[in-house]
Short mmCIF file of C-alpha atoms in Angstrom, two decimals:
data_model
loop_
_atom_site.label_atom_id
_atom_site.label_comp_id
_atom_site.label_asym_id
_atom_site.label_seq_id
_atom_site.Cartn_x
_atom_site.Cartn_y
_atom_site.Cartn_z
CA GLY A 529 129.53 -47.90 287.52
CA ALA A 530 131.20 -45.71 284.55
CA VAL A 531 129.19 -42.85 283.69
CA VAL A 532 129.99 -40.89 280.33
CA SER A 533 128.10 -37.71 280.41
CA GLN A 534 127.42 -35.13 277.03
CA HIS A 535 126.87 -31.71 277.11
CA PRO A 536 124.21 -29.86 275.77
CA SER A 537 121.52 -32.79 275.42
CA TRP A 538 119.58 -30.77 272.62
CA VAL A 539 120.95 -28.00 270.59
CA ILE A 540 119.20 -26.06 268.04
CA CYS A 541 121.45 -23.78 265.62
CA LYS A 542 121.28 -21.52 262.49
CA SER A 543 122.54 -22.98 259.15
CA GLY A 544 126.11 -21.68 259.11
CA THR A 545 126.95 -21.52 262.59
CA SER A 546 129.39 -24.38 264.27
CA VAL A 547 128.29 -26.43 267.40
CA LYS A 548 130.25 -27.79 269.78
CA ILE A 549 129.31 -30.78 271.81
CA GLU A 550 131.39 -32.36 274.68
CA CYS A 551 131.63 -35.90 276.00
CA ARG A 552 133.24 -36.29 279.56
CA SER A 553 133.98 -39.25 281.53
CA LEU A 554 132.94 -38.76 284.77
CA ASP A 555 134.65 -41.32 287.03
CA PHE A 556 136.94 -42.86 284.76
CA GLN A 557 139.78 -42.10 282.31
CA ALA A 558 139.53 -43.12 278.95
CA THR A 559 141.91 -44.15 276.60
CA THR A 560 139.66 -43.67 273.68
CA MET A 561 136.68 -42.24 272.42
CA PHE A 562 134.19 -42.55 269.91
CA TRP A 563 132.04 -40.55 267.71
CA TYR A 564 128.88 -41.85 266.04
CA ARG A 565 125.82 -40.28 264.44
CA GLN A 566 122.76 -41.56 264.58
CA PHE A 567 119.22 -41.26 261.95
CA PRO A 568 115.99 -41.77 263.32
CA LYS A 569 115.14 -45.69 263.38
CA GLN A 570 118.57 -46.16 262.07
CA SER A 571 121.83 -47.74 264.14
CA LEU A 572 124.75 -45.94 265.04
CA MET A 573 126.78 -45.10 262.31
CA LEU A 574 130.68 -44.60 263.54
CA MET A 575 132.06 -41.28 262.74
CA ALA A 576 135.56 -41.31 264.23
CA THR A 577 138.36 -42.93 266.49
CA SER A 578 139.69 -40.58 268.67
CA ASN A 579 142.65 -40.97 271.46
CA GLU A 580 144.07 -38.59 274.19
CA GLY A 581 146.61 -36.20 272.59
CA SER A 582 146.21 -37.36 269.08
CA LYS A 583 144.76 -36.78 265.96
CA ALA A 584 141.37 -38.21 265.49
CA THR A 585 140.59 -41.22 263.27
CA TYR A 586 137.94 -40.69 260.64
CA GLU A 587 135.73 -43.08 259.47
CA GLN A 588 135.34 -43.51 255.27
CA GLY A 589 133.22 -40.66 254.17
CA VAL A 590 133.06 -38.32 257.12
CA GLU A 591 134.17 -34.90 256.50
CA LYS A 592 137.32 -34.57 259.11
CA ASP A 593 137.08 -30.75 258.32
CA LYS A 594 133.57 -30.53 258.98
CA PHE A 595 134.11 -32.82 262.04
CA LEU A 596 136.46 -31.54 264.66
CA ILE A 597 137.19 -33.83 267.12
CA ASN A 598 139.27 -32.84 270.13
CA HIS A 599 140.26 -34.83 272.99
CA ALA A 600 142.36 -32.77 275.14
CA SER A 601 142.40 -35.01 278.15
CA LEU A 602 141.61 -38.61 278.96
CA THR A 603 138.11 -37.26 280.65
CA LEU A 604 137.09 -34.65 277.79
CA SER A 605 136.83 -35.23 274.05
CA THR A 606 134.97 -32.51 271.73
CA LEU A 607 133.31 -32.89 268.43
CA THR A 608 132.42 -29.38 266.38
CA VAL A 609 130.38 -29.50 263.67
CA THR A 610 131.40 -26.70 261.77
CA SER A 611 129.01 -24.26 258.99
CA ALA A 612 126.07 -26.81 260.23
CA HIS A 613 123.62 -27.44 257.65
CA PRO A 614 120.42 -28.53 257.81
CA GLU A 615 121.37 -32.24 256.80
CA ASP A 616 123.87 -32.31 259.60
CA SER A 617 120.63 -32.52 262.10
CA SER A 618 120.88 -35.90 264.02
CA PHE A 619 121.59 -37.64 267.17
CA TYR A 620 125.18 -37.42 268.25
CA ILE A 621 126.62 -39.80 270.65
CA CYS A 622 129.87 -40.42 272.43
CA SER A 623 131.31 -43.63 274.29
CA ALA A 624 134.33 -44.13 276.10
CA PHE A 625 136.57 -47.20 276.25
CA SER A 626 138.24 -47.62 279.96
CA GLY A 627 140.54 -50.40 279.69
CA ARG A 628 139.27 -51.47 283.22
CA ALA A 629 136.61 -53.41 282.62
CA GLY A 630 137.72 -56.12 279.27
CA TYR A 631 136.08 -54.46 276.16
CA GLU A 632 133.31 -52.72 277.51
CA GLN A 633 132.82 -49.44 276.33
CA TYR A 634 130.37 -46.54 277.73
CA PHE A 635 127.97 -45.00 275.77
CA GLY A 636 126.78 -40.88 276.45
CA PRO A 637 123.01 -40.36 276.67
CA GLY A 638 123.37 -38.20 273.29
CA THR A 639 122.51 -34.90 271.86
CA ARG A 640 120.03 -34.10 269.54
CA LEU A 641 121.60 -31.24 267.31
CA THR A 642 118.68 -29.44 264.66
CA VAL A 643 119.94 -27.17 262.56
CA THR A 644 117.37 -24.65 261.13
CA GLN B 201 133.61 -58.93 256.39
CA GLN B 202 132.85 -56.23 258.69
CA GLN B 203 129.21 -56.29 258.87
CA VAL B 204 127.09 -57.76 261.51
CA LYS B 205 123.34 -58.68 260.54
CA GLN B 206 120.73 -58.42 262.67
CA SER B 207 116.54 -59.48 262.52
CA PRO B 208 114.08 -59.13 263.09
CA GLN B 209 114.25 -55.38 261.79
CA SER B 210 110.45 -54.67 264.58
CA LEU B 211 109.52 -57.73 266.83
CA ILE B 212 106.02 -57.63 268.92
CA VAL B 213 105.86 -60.04 272.02
CA GLN B 214 102.77 -60.61 274.42
CA LYS B 215 103.47 -59.72 278.03
CA GLY B 216 105.04 -62.73 279.55
CA GLY B 217 106.63 -64.20 276.25
CA ILE B 218 110.27 -64.44 275.11
CA SER B 219 111.76 -62.55 272.73
CA ILE B 220 114.48 -63.88 270.47
CA ILE B 221 116.72 -61.39 268.48
CA ASN B 222 119.33 -62.77 266.17
CA CYS B 223 122.63 -61.96 264.63
CA ALA B 224 125.37 -63.30 262.12
CA TYR B 225 128.77 -62.27 261.25
CA GLU B 226 131.68 -62.83 258.87
CA ASN B 227 134.44 -61.76 260.82
CA THR B 228 136.29 -64.86 262.30
CA ALA B 229 138.37 -62.20 264.43
CA PHE B 230 135.59 -61.03 266.52
CA ASP B 231 136.02 -61.54 269.90
CA TYR B 232 133.63 -59.83 271.74
CA PHE B 233 130.02 -59.83 271.32
CA PRO B 234 127.69 -57.39 273.21
CA TRP B 235 123.90 -56.40 273.13
CA TYR B 236 122.77 -52.82 273.36
CA GLN B 237 119.00 -51.41 274.92
CA GLN B 238 118.25 -48.05 273.46
CA PHE B 239 115.02 -46.14 274.36
CA PRO B 240 114.02 -43.28 272.32
CA GLY B 241 116.37 -40.19 272.51
CA LYS B 242 118.81 -42.33 275.04
CA GLY B 243 122.04 -43.39 274.49
CA PRO B 244 122.62 -46.83 274.27
CA ALA B 245 123.14 -49.07 277.79
CA LEU B 246 125.25 -52.38 277.67
CA LEU B 247 122.70 -55.04 278.17
CA ILE B 248 124.80 -58.03 278.40
CA ALA B 249 128.09 -59.41 276.72
CA ILE B 250 129.61 -62.80 275.66
CA ARG B 251 133.38 -63.98 274.45
CA PRO B 252 133.41 -66.67 271.97
CA ASP B 253 134.96 -69.15 274.46
CA VAL B 254 131.39 -69.62 275.98
CA SER B 255 127.99 -70.88 273.85
CA GLU B 256 125.67 -69.09 276.81
CA LYS B 257 125.85 -66.61 279.28
CA LYS B 258 122.73 -65.35 281.39
CA GLU B 259 122.25 -62.54 283.58
CA GLY B 260 118.34 -62.32 285.14
CA ARG B 261 115.79 -62.39 282.66
CA PHE B 262 118.60 -62.23 279.54
CA THR B 263 120.19 -64.58 277.66
CA ILE B 264 122.96 -64.50 274.90
CA SER B 265 123.64 -68.35 273.17
CA PHE B 266 126.77 -67.97 270.82
CA ASN B 267 126.76 -70.36 267.94
CA LYS B 268 130.73 -70.19 267.26
CA SER B 269 130.64 -72.43 263.99
CA ALA B 270 127.52 -70.85 262.60
CA LYS B 271 128.79 -67.44 263.40
CA GLN B 272 125.39 -66.48 264.81
CA PHE B 273 124.62 -65.18 268.37
CA SER B 274 121.37 -64.13 269.78
CA LEU B 275 119.41 -62.63 272.77
CA HIS B 276 116.87 -64.29 274.42
CA ILE B 277 114.08 -62.08 277.00
CA MET B 278 112.46 -64.41 279.08
CA ASP B 279 109.09 -62.88 280.64
CA SER B 280 108.91 -59.94 278.34
CA GLN B 281 107.40 -56.63 280.02
CA PRO B 282 106.27 -53.68 278.38
CA GLY B 283 109.12 -52.12 280.52
CA ASP B 284 111.57 -53.94 277.69
CA SER B 285 109.87 -52.34 274.68
CA ALA B 286 113.06 -50.44 273.38
CA THR B 287 115.67 -50.74 270.09
CA TYR B 288 118.35 -53.61 270.88
CA PHE B 289 121.34 -53.74 269.00
CA CYS B 290 124.09 -56.46 268.71
CA ALA B 291 127.40 -55.51 268.03
CA ALA B 292 130.79 -57.04 267.59
CA ASN B 293 134.64 -56.11 267.76
CA THR B 294 137.77 -57.32 267.03
CA ASN B 295 140.17 -56.03 270.15
CA GLN B 296 140.21 -54.11 273.50
CA GLY B 297 139.09 -50.26 272.55
CA GLY B 298 138.27 -51.55 269.07
CA LYS B 299 135.39 -49.76 267.25
CA LEU B 300 132.13 -51.54 267.61
CA ILE B 301 130.34 -52.77 264.42
CA PHE B 302 126.50 -52.35 265.17
CA GLY B 303 123.78 -54.35 263.64
CA GLN B 304 121.24 -53.02 262.20
CA GLY B 305 118.79 -52.88 265.21
CA THR B 306 115.58 -54.31 266.02
CA GLU B 307 112.91 -52.37 267.86
CA LEU B 308 110.87 -54.35 270.19
CA SER B 309 107.07 -54.17 271.14
CA VAL B 310 106.17 -56.10 274.29
CA LYS B 311 102.28 -55.57 274.50
CA PRO B 312 100.31 -55.49 277.78
#
């Protein structure tokens, strides 16, 4: 089956610093990748959609200057949380769409970000 | 229009029982309805999915029932096991590669 990895799996950073999270499709090329954030006991909230080689499309209310997304290749997308604050602490999850298996999207294991 | 409403919010079932989770949608353009299982601290994993041209799909102990006219679909977990204890999300989307609209989630607890 298709595998999506995320790195790091958890990160602690100080307020005001930036953090980069990587999302990789390990055995397929992902035409589209999605970034979600999830607060405890809540549903997944889509932050942005990224297509390789083009600018990400952000959902309403998501600050594109704060959450920088780069989809540099068909197997790698990165999310950078700039000038992180404690309210950015959350579980960040990516998913990837391959186009090989119909509509199916494959999710990464998630990254736990804690901003102190 | 873009919402998917999921119920119940939480569910407790005895081992061996049937767990039933329901979802409803408004957008008739949705044409793909997956269910995801998520364990604490992990990403969601696809359990089973259905397209609106069929009314039921079964994979092992998991069955999706789909009612197009009522715009509802449900997940049935037969012979529920403690290992099934997790949060379940229904979702829908309108096209390949398109964004998924998630339900609110159901926290399932299967008691031994």
